[in-house]
Backbone as JSON Lines, residues from 0, in Angstrom:
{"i":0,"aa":"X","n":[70.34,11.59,-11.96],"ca":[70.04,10.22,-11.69],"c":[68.96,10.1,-10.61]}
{"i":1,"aa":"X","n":[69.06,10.74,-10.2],"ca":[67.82,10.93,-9.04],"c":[66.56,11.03,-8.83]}
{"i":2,"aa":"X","n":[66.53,12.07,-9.57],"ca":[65.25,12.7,-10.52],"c":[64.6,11.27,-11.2]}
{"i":3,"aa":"X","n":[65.83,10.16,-11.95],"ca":[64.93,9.23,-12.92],"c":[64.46,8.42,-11.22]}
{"i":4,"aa":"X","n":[65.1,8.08,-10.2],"ca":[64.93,7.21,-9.13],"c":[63.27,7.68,-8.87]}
{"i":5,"aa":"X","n":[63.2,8.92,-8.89],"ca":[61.83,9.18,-8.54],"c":[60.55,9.33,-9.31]}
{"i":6,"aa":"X","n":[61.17,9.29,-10.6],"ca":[60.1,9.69,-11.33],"c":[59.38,8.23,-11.53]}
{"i":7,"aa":"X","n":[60.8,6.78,-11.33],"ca":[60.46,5.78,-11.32],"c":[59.35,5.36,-10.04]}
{"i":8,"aa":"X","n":[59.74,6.13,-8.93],"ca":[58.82,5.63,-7.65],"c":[57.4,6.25,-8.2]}
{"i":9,"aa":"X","n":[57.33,7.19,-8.74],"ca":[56.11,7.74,-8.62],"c":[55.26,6.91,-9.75]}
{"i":10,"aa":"X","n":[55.97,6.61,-10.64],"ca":[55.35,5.44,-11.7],"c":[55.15,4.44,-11.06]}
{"i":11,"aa":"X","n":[55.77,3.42,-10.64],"ca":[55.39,2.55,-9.48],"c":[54.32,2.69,-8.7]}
{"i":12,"aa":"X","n":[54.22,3.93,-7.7],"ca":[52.86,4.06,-6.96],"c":[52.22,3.97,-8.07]}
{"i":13,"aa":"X","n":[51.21,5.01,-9.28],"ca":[50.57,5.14,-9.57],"c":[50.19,4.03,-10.34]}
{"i":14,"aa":"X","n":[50.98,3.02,-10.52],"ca":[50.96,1.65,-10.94],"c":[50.14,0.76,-10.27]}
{"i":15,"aa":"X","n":[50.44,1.01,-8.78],"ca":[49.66,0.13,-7.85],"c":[48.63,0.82,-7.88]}
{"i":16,"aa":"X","n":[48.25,1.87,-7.64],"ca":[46.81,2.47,-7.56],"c":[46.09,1.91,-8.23]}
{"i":17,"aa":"X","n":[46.58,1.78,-9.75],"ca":[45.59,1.31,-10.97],"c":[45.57,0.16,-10.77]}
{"i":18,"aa":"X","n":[46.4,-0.83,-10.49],"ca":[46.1,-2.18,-10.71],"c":[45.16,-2.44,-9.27]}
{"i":19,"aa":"X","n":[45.39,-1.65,-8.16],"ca":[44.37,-2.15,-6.82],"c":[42.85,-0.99,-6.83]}
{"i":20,"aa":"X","n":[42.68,-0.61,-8.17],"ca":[41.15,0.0,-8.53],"c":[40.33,-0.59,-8.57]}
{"i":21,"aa":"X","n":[39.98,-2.13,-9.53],"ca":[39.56,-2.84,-9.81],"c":[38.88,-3.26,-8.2]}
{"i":22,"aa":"X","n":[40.07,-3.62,-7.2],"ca":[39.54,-3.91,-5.99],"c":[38.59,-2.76,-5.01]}
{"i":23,"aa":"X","n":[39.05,-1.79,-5.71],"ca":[37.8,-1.13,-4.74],"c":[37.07,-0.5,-5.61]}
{"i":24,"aa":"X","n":[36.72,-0.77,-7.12],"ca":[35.11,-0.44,-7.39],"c":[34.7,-2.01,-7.13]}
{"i":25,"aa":"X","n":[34.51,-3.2,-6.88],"ca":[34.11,-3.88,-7.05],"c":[32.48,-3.78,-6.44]}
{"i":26,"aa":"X","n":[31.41,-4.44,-6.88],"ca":[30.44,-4.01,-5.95],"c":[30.76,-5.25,-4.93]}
{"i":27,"aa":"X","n":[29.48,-4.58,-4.06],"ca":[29.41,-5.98,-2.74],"c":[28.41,-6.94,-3.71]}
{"i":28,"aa":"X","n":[28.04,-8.22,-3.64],"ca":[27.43,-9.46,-4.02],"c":[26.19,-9.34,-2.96]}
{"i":29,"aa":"X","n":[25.5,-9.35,-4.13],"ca":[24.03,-9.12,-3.81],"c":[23.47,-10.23,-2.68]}
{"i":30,"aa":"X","n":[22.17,-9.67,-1.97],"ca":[21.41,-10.35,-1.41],"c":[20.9,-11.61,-2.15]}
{"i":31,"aa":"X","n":[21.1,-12.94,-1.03],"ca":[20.36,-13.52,-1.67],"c":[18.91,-13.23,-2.03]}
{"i":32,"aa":"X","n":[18.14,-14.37,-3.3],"ca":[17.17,-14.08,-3.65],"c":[16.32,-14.75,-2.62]}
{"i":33,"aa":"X","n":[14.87,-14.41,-2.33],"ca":[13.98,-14.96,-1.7],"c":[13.33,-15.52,-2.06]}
{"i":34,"aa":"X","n":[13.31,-16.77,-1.94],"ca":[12.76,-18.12,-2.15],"c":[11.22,-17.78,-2.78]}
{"i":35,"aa":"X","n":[10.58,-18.64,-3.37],"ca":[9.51,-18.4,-4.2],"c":[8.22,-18.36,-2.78]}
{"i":36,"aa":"X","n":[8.64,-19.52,-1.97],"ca":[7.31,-19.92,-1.07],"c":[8.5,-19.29,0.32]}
{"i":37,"aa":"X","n":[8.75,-18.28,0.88],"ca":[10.01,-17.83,2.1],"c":[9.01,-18.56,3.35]}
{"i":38,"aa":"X","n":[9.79,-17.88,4.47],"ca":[9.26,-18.91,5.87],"c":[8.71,-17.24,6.09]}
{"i":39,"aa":"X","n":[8.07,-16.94,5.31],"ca":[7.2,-15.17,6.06],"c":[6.41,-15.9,6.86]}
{"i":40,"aa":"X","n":[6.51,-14.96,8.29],"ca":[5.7,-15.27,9.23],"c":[5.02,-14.42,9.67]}
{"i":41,"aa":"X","n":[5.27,-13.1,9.73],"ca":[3.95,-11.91,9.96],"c":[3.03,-12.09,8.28]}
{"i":42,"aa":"X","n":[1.9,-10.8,8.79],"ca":[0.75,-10.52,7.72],"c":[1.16,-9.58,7.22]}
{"i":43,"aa":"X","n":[0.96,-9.54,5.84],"ca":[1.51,-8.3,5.35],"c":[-0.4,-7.43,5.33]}
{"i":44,"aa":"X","n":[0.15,-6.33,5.7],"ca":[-1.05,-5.41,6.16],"c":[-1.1,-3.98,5.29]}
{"i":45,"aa":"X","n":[-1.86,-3.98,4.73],"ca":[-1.83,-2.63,4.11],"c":[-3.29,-1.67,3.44]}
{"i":46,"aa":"X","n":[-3.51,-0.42,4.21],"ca":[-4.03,0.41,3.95],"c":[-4.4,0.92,3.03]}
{"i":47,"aa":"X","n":[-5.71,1.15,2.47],"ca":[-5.94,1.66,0.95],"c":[-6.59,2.98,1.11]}
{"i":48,"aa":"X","n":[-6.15,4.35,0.86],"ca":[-7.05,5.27,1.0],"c":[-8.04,5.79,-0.25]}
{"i":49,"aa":"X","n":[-9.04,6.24,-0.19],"ca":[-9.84,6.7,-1.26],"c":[-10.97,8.06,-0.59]}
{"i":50,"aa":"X","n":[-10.47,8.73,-1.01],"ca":[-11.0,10.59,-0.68],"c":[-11.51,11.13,-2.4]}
{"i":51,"aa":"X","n":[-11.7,10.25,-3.12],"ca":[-12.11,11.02,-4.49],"c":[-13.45,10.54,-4.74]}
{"i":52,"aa":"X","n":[-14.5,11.06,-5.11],"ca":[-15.56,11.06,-5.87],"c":[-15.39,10.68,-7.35]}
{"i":53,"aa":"X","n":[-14.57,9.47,-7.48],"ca":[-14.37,9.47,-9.38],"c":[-14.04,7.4,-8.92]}
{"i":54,"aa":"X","n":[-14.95,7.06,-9.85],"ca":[-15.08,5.56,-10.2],"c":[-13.83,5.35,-10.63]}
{"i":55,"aa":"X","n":[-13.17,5.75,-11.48],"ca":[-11.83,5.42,-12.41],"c":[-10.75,4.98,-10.86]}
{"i":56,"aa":"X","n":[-10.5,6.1,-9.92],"ca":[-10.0,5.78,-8.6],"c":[-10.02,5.22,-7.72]}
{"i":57,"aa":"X","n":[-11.58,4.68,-7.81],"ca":[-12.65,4.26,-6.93],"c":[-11.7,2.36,-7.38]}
{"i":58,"aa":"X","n":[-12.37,2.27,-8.16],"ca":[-11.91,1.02,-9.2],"c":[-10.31,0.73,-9.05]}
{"i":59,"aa":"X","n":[-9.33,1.52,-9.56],"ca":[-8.11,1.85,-9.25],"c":[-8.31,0.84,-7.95]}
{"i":60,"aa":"X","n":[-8.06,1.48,-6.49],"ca":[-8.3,0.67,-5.24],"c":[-8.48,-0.55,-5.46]}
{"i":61,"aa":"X","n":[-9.87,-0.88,-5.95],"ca":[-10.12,-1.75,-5.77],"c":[-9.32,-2.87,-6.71]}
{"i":62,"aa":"X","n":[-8.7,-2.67,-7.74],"ca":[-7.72,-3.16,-8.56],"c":[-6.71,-3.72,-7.37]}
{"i":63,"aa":"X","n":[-5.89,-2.46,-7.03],"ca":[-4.89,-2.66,-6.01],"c":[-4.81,-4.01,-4.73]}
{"i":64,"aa":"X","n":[-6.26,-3.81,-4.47],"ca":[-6.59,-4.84,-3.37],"c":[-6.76,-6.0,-3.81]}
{"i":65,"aa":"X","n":[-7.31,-6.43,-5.26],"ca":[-7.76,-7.84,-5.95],"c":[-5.94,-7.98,-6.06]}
{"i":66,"aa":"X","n":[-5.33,-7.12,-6.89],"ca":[-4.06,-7.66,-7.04],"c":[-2.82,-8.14,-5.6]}
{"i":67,"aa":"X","n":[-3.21,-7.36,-4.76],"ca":[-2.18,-8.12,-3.35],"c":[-3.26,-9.0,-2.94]}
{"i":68,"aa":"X","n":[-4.14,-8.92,-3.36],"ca":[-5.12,-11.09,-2.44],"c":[-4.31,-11.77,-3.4]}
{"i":69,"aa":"X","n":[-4.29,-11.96,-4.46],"ca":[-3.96,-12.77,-5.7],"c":[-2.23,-13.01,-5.41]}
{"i":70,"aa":"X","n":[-1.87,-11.81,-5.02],"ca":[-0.06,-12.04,-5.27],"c":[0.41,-12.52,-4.26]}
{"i":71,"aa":"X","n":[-0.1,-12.34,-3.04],"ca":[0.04,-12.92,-1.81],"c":[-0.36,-14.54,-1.37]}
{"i":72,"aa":"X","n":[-1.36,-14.66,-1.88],"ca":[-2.1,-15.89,-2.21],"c":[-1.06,-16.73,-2.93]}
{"i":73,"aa":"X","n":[-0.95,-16.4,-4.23],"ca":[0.52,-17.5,-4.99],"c":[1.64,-17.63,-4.07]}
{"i":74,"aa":"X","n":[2.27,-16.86,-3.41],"ca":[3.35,-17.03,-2.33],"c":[3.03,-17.56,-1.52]}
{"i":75,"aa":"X","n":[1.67,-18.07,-0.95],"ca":[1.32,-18.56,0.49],"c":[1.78,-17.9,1.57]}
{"i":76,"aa":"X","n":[1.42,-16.43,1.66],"ca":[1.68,-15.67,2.5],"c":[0.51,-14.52,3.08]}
{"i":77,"aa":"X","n":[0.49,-14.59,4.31],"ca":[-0.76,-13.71,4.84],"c":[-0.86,-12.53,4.48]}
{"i":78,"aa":"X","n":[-2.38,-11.71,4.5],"ca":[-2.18,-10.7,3.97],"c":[-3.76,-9.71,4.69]}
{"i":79,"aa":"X","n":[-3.54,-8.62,5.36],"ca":[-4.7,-7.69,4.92],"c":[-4.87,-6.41,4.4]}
{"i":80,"aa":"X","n":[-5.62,-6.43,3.93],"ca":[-6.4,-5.25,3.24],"c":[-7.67,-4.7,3.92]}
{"i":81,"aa":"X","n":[-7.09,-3.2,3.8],"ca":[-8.47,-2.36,4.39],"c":[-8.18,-1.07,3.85]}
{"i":82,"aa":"X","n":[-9.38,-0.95,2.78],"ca":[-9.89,0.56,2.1],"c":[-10.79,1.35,2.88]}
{"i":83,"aa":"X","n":[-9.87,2.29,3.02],"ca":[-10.64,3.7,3.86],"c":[-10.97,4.76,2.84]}
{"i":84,"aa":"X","n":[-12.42,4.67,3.1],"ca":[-12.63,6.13,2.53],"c":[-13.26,6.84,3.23]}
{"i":85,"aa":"X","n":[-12.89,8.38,3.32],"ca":[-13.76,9.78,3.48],"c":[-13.84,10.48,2.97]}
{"i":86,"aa":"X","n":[-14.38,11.84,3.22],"ca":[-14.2,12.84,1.72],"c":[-15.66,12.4,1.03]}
{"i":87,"aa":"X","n":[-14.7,13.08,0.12],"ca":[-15.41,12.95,-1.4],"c":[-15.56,11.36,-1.56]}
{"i":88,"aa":"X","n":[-14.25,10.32,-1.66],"ca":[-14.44,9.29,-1.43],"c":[-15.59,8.38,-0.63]}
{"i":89,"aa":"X","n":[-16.37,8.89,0.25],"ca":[-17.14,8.01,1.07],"c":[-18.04,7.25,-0.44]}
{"i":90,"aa":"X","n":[-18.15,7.84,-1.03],"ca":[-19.37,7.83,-1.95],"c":[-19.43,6.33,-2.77]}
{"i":91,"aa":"X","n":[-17.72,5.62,-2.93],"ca":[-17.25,4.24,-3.06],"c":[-18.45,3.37,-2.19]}
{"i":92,"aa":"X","n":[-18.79,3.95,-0.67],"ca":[-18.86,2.58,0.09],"c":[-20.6,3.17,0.81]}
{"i":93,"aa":"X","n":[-20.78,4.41,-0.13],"ca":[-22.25,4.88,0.13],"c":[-23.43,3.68,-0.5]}
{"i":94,"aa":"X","n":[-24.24,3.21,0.22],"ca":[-25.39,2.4,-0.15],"c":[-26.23,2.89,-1.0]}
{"i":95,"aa":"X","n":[-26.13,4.34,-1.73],"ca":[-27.51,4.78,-2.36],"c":[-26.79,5.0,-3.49]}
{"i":96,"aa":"X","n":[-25.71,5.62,-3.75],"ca":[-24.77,6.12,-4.86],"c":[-23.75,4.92,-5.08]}
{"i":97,"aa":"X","n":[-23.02,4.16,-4.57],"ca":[-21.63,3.82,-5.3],"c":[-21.54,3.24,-5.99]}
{"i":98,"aa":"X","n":[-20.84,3.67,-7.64],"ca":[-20.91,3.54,-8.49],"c":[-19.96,1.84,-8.64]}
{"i":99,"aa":"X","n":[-19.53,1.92,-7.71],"ca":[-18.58,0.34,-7.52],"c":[-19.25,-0.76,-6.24]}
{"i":100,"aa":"X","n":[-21.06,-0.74,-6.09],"ca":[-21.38,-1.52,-5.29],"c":[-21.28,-2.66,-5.28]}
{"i":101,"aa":"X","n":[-21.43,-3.19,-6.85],"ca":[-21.29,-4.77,-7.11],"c":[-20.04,-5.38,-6.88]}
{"i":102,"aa":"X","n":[-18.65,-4.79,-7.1],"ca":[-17.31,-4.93,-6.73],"c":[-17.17,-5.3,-5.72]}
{"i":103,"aa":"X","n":[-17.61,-4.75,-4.66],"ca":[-17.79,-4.31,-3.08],"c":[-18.02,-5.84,-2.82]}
{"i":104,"aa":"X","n":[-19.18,-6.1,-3.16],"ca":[-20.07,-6.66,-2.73],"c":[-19.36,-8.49,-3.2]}
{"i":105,"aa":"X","n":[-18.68,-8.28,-4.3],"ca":[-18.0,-9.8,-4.89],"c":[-16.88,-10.1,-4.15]}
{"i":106,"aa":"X","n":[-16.65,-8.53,-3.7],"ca":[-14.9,-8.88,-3.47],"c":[-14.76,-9.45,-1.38]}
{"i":107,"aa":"X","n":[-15.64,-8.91,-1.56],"ca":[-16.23,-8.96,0.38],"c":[-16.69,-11.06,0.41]}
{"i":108,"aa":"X","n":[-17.25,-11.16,-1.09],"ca":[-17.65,-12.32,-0.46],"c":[-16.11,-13.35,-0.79]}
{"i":109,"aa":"X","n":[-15.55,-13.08,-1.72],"ca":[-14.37,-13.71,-2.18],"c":[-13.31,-13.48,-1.54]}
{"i":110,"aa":"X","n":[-12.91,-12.01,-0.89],"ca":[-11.6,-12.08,-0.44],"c":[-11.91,-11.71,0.99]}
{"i":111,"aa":"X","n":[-12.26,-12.72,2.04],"ca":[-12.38,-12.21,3.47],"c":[-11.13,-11.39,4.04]}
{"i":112,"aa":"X","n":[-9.87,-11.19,3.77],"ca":[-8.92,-10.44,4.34],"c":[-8.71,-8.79,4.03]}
{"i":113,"aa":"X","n":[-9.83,-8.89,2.67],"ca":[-10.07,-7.34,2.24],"c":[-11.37,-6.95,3.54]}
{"i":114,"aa":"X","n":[-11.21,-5.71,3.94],"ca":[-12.61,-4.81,4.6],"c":[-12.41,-3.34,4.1]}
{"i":115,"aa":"X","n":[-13.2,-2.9,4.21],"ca":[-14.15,-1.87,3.89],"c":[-14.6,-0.58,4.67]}
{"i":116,"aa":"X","n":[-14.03,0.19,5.04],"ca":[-14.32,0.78,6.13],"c":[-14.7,2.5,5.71]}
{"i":117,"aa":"X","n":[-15.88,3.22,6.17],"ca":[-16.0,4.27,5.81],"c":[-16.25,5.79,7.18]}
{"i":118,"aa":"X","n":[-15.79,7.05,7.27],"ca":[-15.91,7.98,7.9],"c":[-16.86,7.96,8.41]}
{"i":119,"aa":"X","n":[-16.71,8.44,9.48],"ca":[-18.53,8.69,10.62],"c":[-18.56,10.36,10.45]}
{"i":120,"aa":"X","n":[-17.6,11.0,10.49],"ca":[-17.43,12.15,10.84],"c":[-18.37,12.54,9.24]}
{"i":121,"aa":"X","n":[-17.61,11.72,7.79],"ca":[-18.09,12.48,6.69],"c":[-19.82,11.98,6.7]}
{"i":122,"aa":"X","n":[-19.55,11.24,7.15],"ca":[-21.28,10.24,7.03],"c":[-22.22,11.14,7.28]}
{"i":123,"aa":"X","n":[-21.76,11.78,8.73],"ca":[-22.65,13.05,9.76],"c":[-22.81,13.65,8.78]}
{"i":124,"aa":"X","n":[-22.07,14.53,8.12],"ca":[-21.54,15.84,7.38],"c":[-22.22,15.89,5.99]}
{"i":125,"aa":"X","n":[-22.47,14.41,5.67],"ca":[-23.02,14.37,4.29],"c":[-24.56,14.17,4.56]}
{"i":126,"aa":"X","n":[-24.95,13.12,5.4],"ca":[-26.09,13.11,5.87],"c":[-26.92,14.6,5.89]}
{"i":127,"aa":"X","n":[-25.84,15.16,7.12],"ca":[-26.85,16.94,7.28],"c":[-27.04,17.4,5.73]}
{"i":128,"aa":"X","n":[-25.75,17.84,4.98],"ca":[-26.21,18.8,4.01],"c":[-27.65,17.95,2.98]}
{"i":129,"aa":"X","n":[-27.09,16.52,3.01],"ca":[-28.26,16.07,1.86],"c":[-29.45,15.83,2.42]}
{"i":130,"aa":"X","n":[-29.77,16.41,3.7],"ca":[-30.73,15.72,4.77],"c":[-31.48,14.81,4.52]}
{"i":131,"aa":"X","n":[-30.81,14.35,4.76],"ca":[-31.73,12.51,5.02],"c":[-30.14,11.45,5.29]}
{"i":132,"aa":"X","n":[-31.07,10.27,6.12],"ca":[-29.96,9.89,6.45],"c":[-29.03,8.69,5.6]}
{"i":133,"aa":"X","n":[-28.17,8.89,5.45],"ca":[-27.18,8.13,4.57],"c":[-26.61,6.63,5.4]}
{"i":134,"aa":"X","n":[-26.88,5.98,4.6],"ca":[-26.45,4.01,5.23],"c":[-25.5,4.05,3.96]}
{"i":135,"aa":"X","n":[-24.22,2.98,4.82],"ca":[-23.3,2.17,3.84],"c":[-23.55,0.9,3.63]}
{"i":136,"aa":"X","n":[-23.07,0.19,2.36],"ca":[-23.0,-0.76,1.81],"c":[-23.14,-1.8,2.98]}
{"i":137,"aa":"X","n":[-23.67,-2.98,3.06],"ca":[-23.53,-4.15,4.18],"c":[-22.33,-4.18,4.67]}
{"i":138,"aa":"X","n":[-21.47,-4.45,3.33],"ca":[-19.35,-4.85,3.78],"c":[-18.83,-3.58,4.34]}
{"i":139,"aa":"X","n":[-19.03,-2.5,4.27],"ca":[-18.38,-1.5,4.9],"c":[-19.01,-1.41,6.57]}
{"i":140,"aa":"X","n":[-18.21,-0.95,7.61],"ca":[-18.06,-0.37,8.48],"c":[-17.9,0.63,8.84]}
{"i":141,"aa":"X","n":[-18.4,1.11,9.78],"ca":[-17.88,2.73,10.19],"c":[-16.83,3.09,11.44]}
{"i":142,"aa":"X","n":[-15.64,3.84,11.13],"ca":[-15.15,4.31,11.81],"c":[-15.49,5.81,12.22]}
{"i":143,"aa":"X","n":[-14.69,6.48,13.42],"ca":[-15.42,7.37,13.55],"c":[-14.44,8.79,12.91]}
{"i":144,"aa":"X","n":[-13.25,8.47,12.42],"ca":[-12.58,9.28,11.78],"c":[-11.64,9.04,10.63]}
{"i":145,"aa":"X","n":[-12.14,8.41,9.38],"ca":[-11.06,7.98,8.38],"c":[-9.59,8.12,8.21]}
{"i":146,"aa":"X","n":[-9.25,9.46,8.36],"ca":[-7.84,9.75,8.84],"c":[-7.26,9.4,9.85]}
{"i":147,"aa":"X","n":[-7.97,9.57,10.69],"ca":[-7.63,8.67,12.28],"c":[-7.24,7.33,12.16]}
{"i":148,"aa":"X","n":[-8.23,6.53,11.43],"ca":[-7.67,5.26,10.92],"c":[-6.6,5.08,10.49]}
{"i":149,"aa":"X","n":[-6.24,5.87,9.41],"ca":[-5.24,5.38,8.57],"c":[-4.17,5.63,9.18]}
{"i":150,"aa":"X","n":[-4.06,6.9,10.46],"ca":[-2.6,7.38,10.67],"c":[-2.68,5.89,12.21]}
{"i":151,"aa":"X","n":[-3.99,5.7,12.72],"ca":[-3.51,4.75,13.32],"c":[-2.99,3.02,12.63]}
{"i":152,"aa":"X","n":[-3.59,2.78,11.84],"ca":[-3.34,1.77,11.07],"c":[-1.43,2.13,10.52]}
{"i":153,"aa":"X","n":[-1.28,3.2,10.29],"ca":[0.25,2.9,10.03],"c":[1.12,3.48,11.22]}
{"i":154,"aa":"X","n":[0.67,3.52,12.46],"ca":[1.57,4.02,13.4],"c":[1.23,2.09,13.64]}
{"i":155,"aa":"X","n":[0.41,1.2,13.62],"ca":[0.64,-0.45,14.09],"c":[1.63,-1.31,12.77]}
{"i":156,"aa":"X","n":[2.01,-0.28,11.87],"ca":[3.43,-0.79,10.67],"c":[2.41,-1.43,9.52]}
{"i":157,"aa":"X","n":[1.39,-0.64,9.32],"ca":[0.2,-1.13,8.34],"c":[1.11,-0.51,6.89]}
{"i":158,"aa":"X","n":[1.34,-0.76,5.75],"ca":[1.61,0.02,4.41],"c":[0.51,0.6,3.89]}
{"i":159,"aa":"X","n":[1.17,2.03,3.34],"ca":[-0.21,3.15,3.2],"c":[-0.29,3.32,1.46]}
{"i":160,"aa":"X","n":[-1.14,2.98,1.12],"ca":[-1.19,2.93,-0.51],"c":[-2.58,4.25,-1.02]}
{"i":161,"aa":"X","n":[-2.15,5.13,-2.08],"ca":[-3.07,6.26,-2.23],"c":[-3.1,5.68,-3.97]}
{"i":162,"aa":"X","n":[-4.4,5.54,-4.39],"ca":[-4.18,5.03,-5.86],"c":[-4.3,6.81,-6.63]}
């Protein structure tokens, strides 16, 4: 008789287990959603790097950057953009070669929160070997170390985007 006393308790527990499962897979209830137009009050800031010598990438970027003016813009929410290139990349924001000058040049006059910024260090470096001296595009700027930029641009909480 005993034996059934327990075999009954142990049916019992394992009774409650199952019926109080339900309560603990439940998930937690999601975040609310964020409002279409939110009260964002910082800029959303974000870094574009470009180190390749290839238009398809070159373009890419510049895709990236037309699409956060545009998406940011519908939300009514601040926003900058700044494409760094060095490398192989300088060649985007080179005045004699870049195969994406006219881009440059539309997107500088249309989206003032996009800039443009290109290596001093590769500028030097390309200048010597091709001797003669190399100028960038009007919209670009020179920094004096592209990487330098970018690791300072995301040590100030900039987002780092590599297309």
């Amino acid at each position: 008789m005993h034996s059934v006393f327990k075999a009954a308790g142990i049916a019992a527990t394992a009774l409650a287990a199952v019926v109080a499962l339900p309560a603990l897979t439940r998930s937690q209830p999601a975040s609310p959603p964020v409002p279409a137009h939110s009260a964002w009050k910082s800029t959303h800031r974000v870094v574009i790097q470009v180190t390749q010598n290839d238009p398809a990438v070159m373009n890419m970027a510049l895709n990236n950057a037309e699409n956060l003016v545009k998406f940011y813009k519908d939300k009514g929410e601040p926003l900058q953009v700044e494409l760094v290139a060095y490398g192989a990349g300088l060649a985007m924001v080179r005045d004699d070669n870049s195969p994406v000058k006219d881009r440059l040049a539309a997107i500088a006059g249309s989206a003032k929160n996009v800039t443009f910024t290109g290596c001093g260090n590769t500028l030097t470096a390309q200048s010597k070997q091709e001797n003669k001296e190399i100028r960038l595009v009007p919209e670009a700027h020179i920094v004096t170390a592209g990487i330098a930029r970018i690791v300072e641009l995301q040590e100030q909480g900039w987002t780092y985007v590599r297309p």
